[in-house]
PDB file of C-alpha atoms in Angstrom:
ATOM      1  CA  MET S   1       3.036  19.250  32.337  1.00 42.00           C
ATOM      2  CA  ARG S   2       3.562  16.521  33.904  1.00 44.00           C
ATOM      3  CA  ALA S   3       0.642  16.926  36.671  1.00 51.00           C
ATOM      4  CA  CYS S   4      -0.557  13.674  38.192  1.00 57.00           C
ATOM      5  CA  PRO S   5      -3.816  13.048  37.977  1.00 63.00           C
ATOM      6  CA  PRO S   6      -4.809  11.334  41.201  1.00 61.00           C
ATOM      7  CA  GLU S   7      -3.118  14.439  42.805  1.00 71.00           C
ATOM      8  CA  LEU S   8      -5.051  16.632  40.384  1.00 74.00           C
ATOM      9  CA  LYS S   9      -8.692  15.153  41.008  1.00 71.00           C
ATOM     10  CA  THR S  10      -7.972  15.600  44.980  1.00 73.00           C
ATOM     11  CA  LYS S  11      -6.924  19.381  44.407  1.00 71.00           C
ATOM     12  CA  VAL S  12      -9.791  20.373  42.242  1.00 71.00           C
ATOM     13  CA  ARG S  13     -12.225  18.590  44.759  1.00 65.00           C
ATOM     14  CA  ALA S  14     -10.415  20.601  47.442  1.00 65.00           C
ATOM     15  CA  GLY S  15     -11.342  23.628  45.780  1.00 64.00           C
ATOM     16  CA  LEU S  16     -14.398  22.876  44.600  1.00 65.00           C
ATOM     17  CA  GLN S  17     -15.321  22.548  48.815  1.00 60.00           C
ATOM     18  CA  ARG S  18     -13.404  25.614  49.326  1.00 57.00           C
ATOM     19  CA  GLU S  19     -15.833  27.615  46.959  1.00 47.00           C
ATOM     20  CA  ASP S  20     -19.418  27.838  48.627  1.00 46.00           C
ATOM     21  CA  ASP S  21     -21.248  30.036  45.989  1.00 43.00           C
ATOM     22  CA  TYR S  22     -18.986  29.346  42.600  1.00 42.00           C
ATOM     23  CA  THR S  23     -18.817  32.595  41.814  1.00 43.00           C
ATOM     24  CA  ALA S  24     -16.713  34.738  39.212  1.00 44.00           C
ATOM     25  CA  PRO S  25     -16.677  38.572  39.224  1.00 46.00           C
ATOM     26  CA  GLY S  26     -19.736  40.190  37.206  1.00 48.00           C
ATOM     27  CA  LYS S  27     -21.063  36.180  37.046  1.00 44.00           C
ATOM     28  CA  PRO S  28     -24.098  35.088  39.521  1.00 42.00           C
ATOM     29  CA  ALA S  29     -24.026  32.184  41.872  1.00 41.00           C
ATOM     30  CA  CYS S  30     -24.053  29.123  40.302  1.00 44.00           C
ATOM     31  CA  ASP S  31     -26.986  26.861  41.567  1.00 44.00           C
ATOM     32  CA  TRP S  32     -25.544  23.775  41.836  1.00 44.00           C
ATOM     33  CA  GLN S  33     -27.056  22.764  44.800  1.00 47.00           C
ATOM     34  CA  ASP S  34     -26.028  18.648  45.038  1.00 62.00           C
ATOM     35  CA  ARG S  35     -22.305  18.991  46.413  1.00 66.00           C
ATOM     36  CA  ALA S  36     -21.500  15.184  46.145  1.00 68.00           C
ATOM     37  CA  ALA S  37     -23.363  15.343  42.331  1.00 69.00           C
ATOM     38  CA  ARG S  38     -20.875  18.295  41.696  1.00 71.00           C
ATOM     39  CA  GLU S  39     -18.034  16.442  43.105  1.00 76.00           C
ATOM     40  CA  ALA S  40     -18.442  13.267  41.367  1.00 78.00           C
ATOM     41  CA  LEU S  41     -18.826  15.053  37.886  1.00 83.00           C
ATOM     42  CA  VAL S  42     -15.621  16.923  38.188  1.00 85.00           C
ATOM     43  CA  ASP S  43     -14.045  14.029  39.663  1.00 88.00           C
ATOM     44  CA  ALA S  44     -15.040  11.864  36.403  1.00 92.00           C
ATOM     45  CA  LEU S  45     -14.454  15.090  34.022  1.00 93.00           C
ATOM     46  CA  VAL S  46     -10.928  15.645  34.842  1.00 93.00           C
ATOM     47  CA  LEU S  47      -9.525  11.926  35.245  1.00 94.00           C
ATOM     48  CA  VAL S  48     -11.614  11.012  31.998  1.00 96.00           C
ATOM     49  CA  GLY S  49      -9.443  14.006  30.205  1.00 95.00           C
ATOM     50  CA  ALA S  50      -6.453  13.175  32.345  1.00 95.00           C
ATOM     51  CA  TYR S  51      -6.206   9.721  31.034  1.00 96.00           C
ATOM     52  CA  GLY S  52      -8.695   9.662  27.719  1.00 97.00           C
ATOM     53  CA  GLY S  53      -7.237  12.918  26.592  1.00 96.00           C
ATOM     54  CA  LEU S  54     -10.662  14.237  25.459  1.00 97.00           C
ATOM     55  CA  ARG S  55     -10.715  17.873  24.468  1.00 96.00           C
ATOM     56  CA  ILE S  56     -13.388  19.672  26.536  1.00 95.00           C
ATOM     57  CA  GLY S  57     -16.144  20.174  23.394  1.00 96.00           C
ATOM     58  CA  GLU S  58     -15.847  16.413  23.015  1.00 97.00           C
ATOM     59  CA  LEU S  59     -16.355  15.819  27.092  1.00 97.00           C
ATOM     60  CA  ALA S  60     -19.289  18.372  26.672  1.00 96.00           C
ATOM     61  CA  GLY S  61     -20.806  16.257  23.185  1.00 96.00           C
ATOM     62  CA  LEU S  62     -19.908  12.919  25.213  1.00 97.00           C
ATOM     63  CA  ARG S  63     -22.903  10.689  25.136  1.00 97.00           C
ATOM     64  CA  ARG S  64     -24.120   7.696  27.715  1.00 97.00           C
ATOM     65  CA  SER S  65     -24.615   5.755  25.025  1.00 97.00           C
ATOM     66  CA  ARG S  66     -20.807   6.464  23.863  1.00 98.00           C
ATOM     67  CA  VAL S  67     -19.779   4.726  27.206  1.00 98.00           C
ATOM     68  CA  ASP S  68     -19.036   0.995  27.501  1.00 98.00           C
ATOM     69  CA  LEU S  69     -18.363   0.793  31.052  1.00 97.00           C
ATOM     70  CA  LEU S  70     -17.428  -3.406  30.102  1.00 97.00           C
ATOM     71  CA  ARG S  71     -14.642  -2.547  27.155  1.00 97.00           C
ATOM     72  CA  GLY S  72     -13.719   0.196  29.293  1.00 97.00           C
ATOM     73  CA  THR S  73     -13.927   2.511  26.385  1.00 97.00           C
ATOM     74  CA  VAL S  74     -15.337   5.737  25.409  1.00 98.00           C
ATOM     75  CA  GLU S  75     -16.058   6.963  21.710  1.00 98.00           C
ATOM     76  CA  VAL S  76     -15.832  10.384  20.633  1.00 98.00           C
ATOM     77  CA  ALA S  77     -18.751  10.756  17.676  1.00 97.00           C
ATOM     78  CA  GLU S  78     -20.186  13.804  18.601  1.00 96.00           C
ATOM     79  CA  ILE S  79     -18.458  17.782  20.307  1.00 96.00           C
ATOM     80  CA  ILE S  80     -20.457  20.515  21.800  1.00 95.00           C
ATOM     81  CA  THR S  81     -19.546  24.360  20.675  1.00 93.00           C
ATOM     82  CA  GLU S  82     -20.850  27.475  21.786  1.00 89.00           C
ATOM     83  CA  VAL S  83     -21.297  30.321  19.614  1.00 87.00           C
ATOM     84  CA  GLY S  84     -22.720  33.394  20.481  1.00 86.00           C
ATOM     85  CA  GLY S  85     -24.297  31.991  23.553  1.00 84.00           C
ATOM     86  CA  ARG S  86     -26.085  29.246  21.438  1.00 90.00           C
ATOM     87  CA  LEU S  87     -24.961  25.800  21.752  1.00 92.00           C
ATOM     88  CA  ARG S  88     -24.246  23.316  18.851  1.00 93.00           C
ATOM     89  CA  VAL S  89     -24.200  19.554  18.980  1.00 93.00           C
ATOM     90  CA  GLY S  90     -22.577  18.070  15.861  1.00 94.00           C
ATOM     91  CA  PRO S  91     -19.617  15.109  14.499  1.00 95.00           C
ATOM     92  CA  PRO S  92     -15.917  16.410  15.219  1.00 94.00           C
ATOM     93  CA  LYS S  93     -14.172  18.764  12.424  1.00 90.00           C
ATOM     94  CA  THR S  94     -11.828  15.738  11.241  1.00 94.00           C
ATOM     95  CA  ARG S  95     -12.131  11.799  10.872  1.00 94.00           C
ATOM     96  CA  ALA S  96      -9.050  11.061  12.493  1.00 95.00           C
ATOM     97  CA  SER S  97     -11.206  12.826  15.745  1.00 96.00           C
ATOM     98  CA  ARG S  98     -14.404  10.779  15.298  1.00 97.00           C
ATOM     99  CA  ARG S  99     -11.994   7.888  17.678  1.00 97.00           C
ATOM    100  CA  THR S 100     -12.749   4.873  20.489  1.00 97.00           C
ATOM    101  CA  VAL S 101     -10.598   5.133  23.738  1.00 97.00           C
ATOM    102  CA  GLY S 102      -9.980   3.137  26.063  1.00 97.00           C
ATOM    103  CA  LEU S 103      -9.161   4.362  29.629  1.00 97.00           C
ATOM    104  CA  PRO S 104      -7.768   2.696  32.905  1.00 95.00           C
ATOM    105  CA  ARG S 105      -9.413   0.843  34.848  1.00 95.00           C
ATOM    106  CA  ALA S 106      -9.670   3.344  38.011  1.00 93.00           C
ATOM    107  CA  VAL S 107     -10.953   5.599  35.706  1.00 95.00           C
ATOM    108  CA  VAL S 108     -13.500   3.265  34.206  1.00 96.00           C
ATOM    109  CA  GLU S 109     -14.671   2.712  38.014  1.00 94.00           C
ATOM    110  CA  GLU S 110     -15.198   6.555  38.325  1.00 92.00           C
ATOM    111  CA  LEU S 111     -17.042   7.263  35.319  1.00 94.00           C
ATOM    112  CA  ALA S 112     -19.305   4.342  36.288  1.00 95.00           C
ATOM    113  CA  ALA S 113     -20.308   5.544  39.590  1.00 92.00           C
ATOM    114  CA  HIS S 114     -20.813   9.024  37.899  1.00 92.00           C
ATOM    115  CA  LEU S 115     -23.426   7.242  35.707  1.00 93.00           C
ATOM    116  CA  ALA S 116     -25.319   5.477  38.597  1.00 92.00           C
ATOM    117  CA  THR S 117     -28.102   7.672  38.270  1.00 88.00           C
ATOM    118  CA  PRO S 118     -30.178   6.112  35.252  1.00 91.00           C
ATOM    119  CA  ALA S 119     -30.972   8.659  32.110  1.00 93.00           C
ATOM    120  CA  PRO S 120     -31.928   7.881  28.813  1.00 94.00           C
ATOM    121  CA  PRO S 121     -29.377   6.741  26.835  1.00 95.00           C
ATOM    122  CA  ASP S 122     -28.709   9.612  24.297  1.00 94.00           C
ATOM    123  CA  ALA S 123     -28.660  11.783  27.733  1.00 95.00           C
ATOM    124  CA  PHE S 124     -25.056  13.522  28.129  1.00 95.00           C
ATOM    125  CA  VAL S 125     -22.827  12.357  30.805  1.00 96.00           C
ATOM    126  CA  PHE S 126     -21.481  15.567  32.105  1.00 94.00           C
ATOM    127  CA  THR S 127     -24.450  17.583  32.364  1.00 91.00           C
ATOM    128  CA  ALA S 128     -25.826  21.465  33.060  1.00 85.00           C
ATOM    129  CA  PRO S 129     -26.741  22.023  36.924  1.00 76.00           C
ATOM    130  CA  LYS S 130     -30.440  21.582  35.669  1.00 77.00           C
ATOM    131  CA  GLY S 131     -29.214  19.075  33.209  1.00 79.00           C
ATOM    132  CA  GLY S 132     -29.172  19.095  29.292  1.00 84.00           C
ATOM    133  CA  PRO S 133     -26.116  20.412  27.674  1.00 91.00           C
ATOM    134  CA  LEU S 134     -22.829  21.842  29.567  1.00 92.00           C
ATOM    135  CA  ARG S 135     -21.952  25.084  28.941  1.00 91.00           C
ATOM    136  CA  VAL S 136     -17.686  25.368  28.542  1.00 91.00           C
ATOM    137  CA  ILE S 137     -18.053  29.094  29.488  1.00 91.00           C
ATOM    138  CA  ALA S 138     -19.970  28.703  32.143  1.00 90.00           C
ATOM    139  CA  PHE S 139     -18.556  26.102  33.957  1.00 90.00           C
ATOM    140  CA  ARG S 140     -15.319  27.245  32.960  1.00 91.00           C
ATOM    141  CA  ALA S 141     -15.918  30.498  34.529  1.00 90.00           C
ATOM    142  CA  ARG S 142     -18.178  29.348  37.757  1.00 86.00           C
ATOM    143  CA  ILE S 143     -16.506  25.906  38.614  1.00 87.00           C
ATOM    144  CA  TRP S 144     -13.417  25.473  36.876  1.00 90.00           C
ATOM    145  CA  ARG S 145     -11.734  28.230  37.760  1.00 91.00           C
ATOM    146  CA  PRO S 146     -12.392  29.488  41.440  1.00 88.00           C
ATOM    147  CA  ALA S 147     -11.801  25.584  41.781  1.00 86.00           C
ATOM    148  CA  THR S 148      -8.336  25.598  40.622  1.00 89.00           C
ATOM    149  CA  ARG S 149      -7.281  28.910  42.483  1.00 90.00           C
ATOM    150  CA  ASN S 150      -8.463  27.579  45.707  1.00 86.00           C
ATOM    151  CA  ALA S 151      -6.503  24.181  45.094  1.00 85.00           C
ATOM    152  CA  GLY S 152      -3.341  26.430  44.261  1.00 88.00           C
ATOM    153  CA  LEU S 153      -3.565  25.578  40.805  1.00 88.00           C
ATOM    154  CA  ASP S 154      -4.380  28.623  39.551  1.00 89.00           C
ATOM    155  CA  GLY S 155      -3.932  28.992  35.829  1.00 91.00           C
ATOM    156  CA  LEU S 156      -4.613  25.760  34.612  1.00 92.00           C
ATOM    157  CA  ARG S 157      -6.527  24.992  31.657  1.00 93.00           C
ATOM    158  CA  ILE S 158      -9.426  22.662  31.064  1.00 93.00           C
ATOM    159  CA  HIS S 159      -7.047  21.849  27.560  1.00 94.00           C
ATOM    160  CA  ASP S 160      -4.074  20.844  29.968  1.00 94.00           C
ATOM    161  CA  LEU S 161      -5.408  17.576  30.768  1.00 94.00           C
ATOM    162  CA  ARG S 162      -5.252  16.746  27.279  1.00 95.00           C
ATOM    163  CA  HIS S 163      -1.616  17.160  27.322  1.00 94.00           C
ATOM    164  CA  THR S 164      -1.238  15.564  30.932  1.00 93.00           C
ATOM    165  CA  ALA S 165      -2.736  12.706  28.853  1.00 94.00           C
ATOM    166  CA  VAL S 166      -0.756  12.368  26.079  1.00 94.00           C
ATOM    167  CA  ALA S 167       2.404  12.613  28.236  1.00 92.00           C
ATOM    168  CA  LEU S 168       1.481  10.209  30.572  1.00 93.00           C
ATOM    169  CA  TRP S 169       0.043   7.511  27.200  1.00 94.00           C
ATOM    170  CA  ILE S 170       4.104   8.533  26.029  1.00 90.00           C
ATOM    171  CA  ALA S 171       5.273   8.051  29.317  1.00 87.00           C
ATOM    172  CA  ALA S 172       3.837   4.223  29.585  1.00 90.00           C
ATOM    173  CA  GLY S 173       5.500   3.345  26.227  1.00 87.00           C
ATOM    174  CA  ALA S 174       3.219   4.734  23.241  1.00 92.00           C
ATOM    175  CA  ASN S 175       4.715   5.247  20.613  1.00 92.00           C
ATOM    176  CA  PRO S 176       3.596   8.139  17.977  1.00 93.00           C
ATOM    177  CA  LYS S 177       0.861   6.467  15.926  1.00 95.00           C
ATOM    178  CA  GLU S 178      -0.475   5.498  18.790  1.00 95.00           C
ATOM    179  CA  VAL S 179      -0.781   9.016  20.791  1.00 95.00           C
ATOM    180  CA  ALA S 180      -2.218   9.961  16.975  1.00 96.00           C
ATOM    181  CA  ALA S 181      -4.740   7.784  17.201  1.00 96.00           C
ATOM    182  CA  ARG S 182      -5.714   8.334  20.826  1.00 96.00           C
ATOM    183  CA  ALA S 183      -5.762  12.247  20.721  1.00 96.00           C
ATOM    184  CA  GLY S 184      -7.185  12.488  17.110  1.00 96.00           C
ATOM    185  CA  HIS S 185      -4.681  14.141  15.440  1.00 95.00           C
ATOM    186  CA  THR S 186      -4.638  14.258  11.511  1.00 93.00           C
ATOM    187  CA  SER S 187      -0.867  13.117  11.620  1.00 93.00           C
ATOM    188  CA  VAL S 188       1.968  11.816  13.181  1.00 93.00           C
ATOM    189  CA  SER S 189       4.145  14.363  12.057  1.00 92.00           C
ATOM    190  CA  PHE S 190       1.322  16.787  14.158  1.00 90.00           C
ATOM    191  CA  THR S 191       2.374  14.496  16.945  1.00 92.00           C
ATOM    192  CA  LEU S 192       6.003  14.916  17.074  1.00 89.00           C
ATOM    193  CA  ASP S 193       5.901  18.484  16.211  1.00 89.00           C
ATOM    194  CA  ARG S 194       3.814  19.403  19.399  1.00 87.00           C
ATOM    195  CA  TYR S 195       5.119  16.519  22.227  1.00 89.00           C
ATOM    196  CA  GLY S 196       8.318  15.664  20.407  1.00 85.00           C
ATOM    197  CA  HIS S 197      10.149  16.723  23.194  1.00 84.00           C
ATOM    198  CA  LEU S 198       8.756  14.265  25.439  1.00 83.00           C
ATOM    199  CA  TYR S 199       9.874  11.183  23.522  1.00 82.00           C
ATOM    200  CA  PRO S 200      13.606  11.275  25.183  1.00 78.00           C
ATOM    201  CA  GLU S 201      12.318  10.710  28.276  1.00 69.00           C
ATOM    202  CA  SER S 202      11.106   7.505  26.553  1.00 67.00           C
ATOM    203  CA  ASP S 203      13.918   6.556  25.433  1.00 70.00           C
ATOM    204  CA  ALA S 204      15.647   6.400  28.735  1.00 75.00           C
ATOM    205  CA  ALA S 205      12.935   4.617  29.651  1.00 75.00           C
ATOM    206  CA  LEU S 206      13.081   1.768  26.745  1.00 76.00           C
ATOM    207  CA  ARG S 207      17.348   1.841  27.784  1.00 82.00           C
ATOM    208  CA  ASP S 208      16.468   1.068  31.319  1.00 85.00           C
ATOM    209  CA  ARG S 209      14.060  -1.873  30.017  1.00 84.00           C
ATOM    210  CA  LEU S 210      16.964  -3.387  27.742  1.00 87.00           C
ATOM    211  CA  ASP S 211      19.108  -3.466  30.678  1.00 90.00           C
ATOM    212  CA  ALA S 212      17.017  -4.814  32.685  1.00 87.00           C
ATOM    213  CA  ILE S 213      16.627  -7.720  30.315  1.00 86.00           C
ATOM    214  CA  TYR S 214      20.261  -8.091  29.779  1.00 85.00           C
ATOM    215  CA  SER S 215      21.028  -8.578  33.546  1.00 86.00           C
ATOM    216  CA  ALA S 216      18.430 -11.090  33.835  1.00 82.00           C
ATOM    217  CA  GLY S 217      19.692 -12.643  30.808  1.00 75.00           C
ATOM    218  CA  GLN S 218      23.845 -12.814  32.400  1.00 75.00           C
ATOM    219  CA  ARG S 219      22.051 -13.877  35.548  1.00 72.00           C
ATOM    220  CA  ASP S 220      20.912 -17.033  33.995  1.00 68.00           C
ATOM    221  CA  GLN S 221      23.264 -19.175  33.336  1.00 60.00           C
ATOM    222  CA  ASP S 222      21.533 -22.479  31.933  1.00 61.00           C
ATOM    223  CA  ALA S 223      20.421 -20.614  28.900  1.00 58.00           C
ATOM    224  CA  ALA S 224      21.654 -22.463  25.588  1.00 61.00           C
ATOM    225  CA  VAL S 225      24.494 -20.036  23.003  1.00 57.00           C
ATOM    226  CA  VAL S 226      25.223 -21.413  20.043  1.00 56.00           C
ATOM    227  CA  ASP S 227      28.456 -20.146  18.655  1.00 64.00           C
ATOM    228  CA  LEU S 228      27.598 -18.389  15.074  1.00 52.00           C
ATOM    229  CA  PHE S 229      30.810 -18.913  13.157  1.00 59.00           C
ATOM    230  CA  GLN S 230      30.904 -22.573  14.119  1.00 61.00           C
ATOM    231  CA  GLU S 231      27.598 -23.019  13.243  1.00 52.00           C
ATOM    232  CA  ARG S 232      28.749 -21.353  10.064  1.00 56.00           C
ATOM    233  CA  SER S 233      31.817 -23.536   9.498  1.00 58.00           C
ATOM    234  CA  ARG S 234      29.619 -26.582   9.551  1.00 59.00           C
ATOM    235  CA  THR S 235      27.711 -25.629   7.371  1.00 56.00           C
ATOM    236  CA  GLN S 236      29.740 -24.567   4.809  1.00 58.00           C
ATOM    237  CA  ARG S 237      32.267 -28.147   5.336  1.00 58.00           C
ATOM    238  CA  HIS S 238      28.647 -29.755   4.622  1.00 57.00           C
ATOM    239  CA  PRO S 239      26.299 -27.841   2.074  1.00 57.00           C
ATOM    240  CA  ARG S 240      22.640 -29.091   1.757  1.00 55.00           C
ATOM    241  CA  THR S 241      22.625 -30.934  -1.707  1.00 52.00           C
ATOM    242  CA  ARG S 242      20.894 -29.135  -4.269  1.00 52.00           C
ATOM    243  CA  GLY S 243      17.584 -29.488  -5.046  1.00 53.00           C
ATOM    244  CA  THR S 244      17.265 -30.988  -1.456  1.00 53.00           C
ATOM    245  CA  PRO S 245      14.409 -28.579   0.844  1.00 53.00           C
ATOM    246  CA  PRO S 246      15.501 -27.571   4.263  1.00 52.00           C
ATOM    247  CA  ALA S 247      14.175 -29.646   7.183  1.00 51.00           C
ATOM    248  CA  LEU S 248      10.608 -28.252   8.058  1.00 48.00           C
ATOM    249  CA  GLY S 249       8.834 -27.894  11.545  1.00 49.00           C
ATOM    250  CA  ARG S 250      11.499 -28.733  14.051  1.00 46.00           C
TER     251      ARG S 250
END
């Protein structure tokens, strides 16, 4: 998936605005009465997911104390899972999943706006309508699916935000090791198996940058040129005396 996150955010918000009761078949209406709060939460969630690559359980488990707006980072230290209707808060499943992820400035600003309302440090960043942990199953059914359907993005999964993030990192020049660290993958090989098909585009971008460097060098006619063959011949004609160390500091 290579959707542009700002456009995706706009489309999802448009879907929210067109769905007044936020219902899903067989589900009661969701009581998200504050539209501005709804939009701020969804905007921030979409951008953190699409640029930070957090899984939905990691987004739901993110606490305010784990957000550093000055450094522009979020720390993934807890996740929320729902089993049999009960929420469980605990550490990530693997050591690699516990990580700190840097976010672009624009995303940090959106996150700061969402967090403008005072709350305790241990409060969750993305909460349920009445506060408390975000119930992913309810959010997906009552908010996400109606909004994406109305925005013309029917079938778009919340997890696709994570795929978008990885695609964006690779397009920005991140190598497999960097991607694995940011995504919380247990190994680089998994990253290559899952997203290796995106690297040919990265290689093409690298060739373009090399072409630009070459062209810049061609334009710089004043650059010094050293004839390696002449330099080698001069060294052979005047070998350095054995035992004399080479000159340093030049």
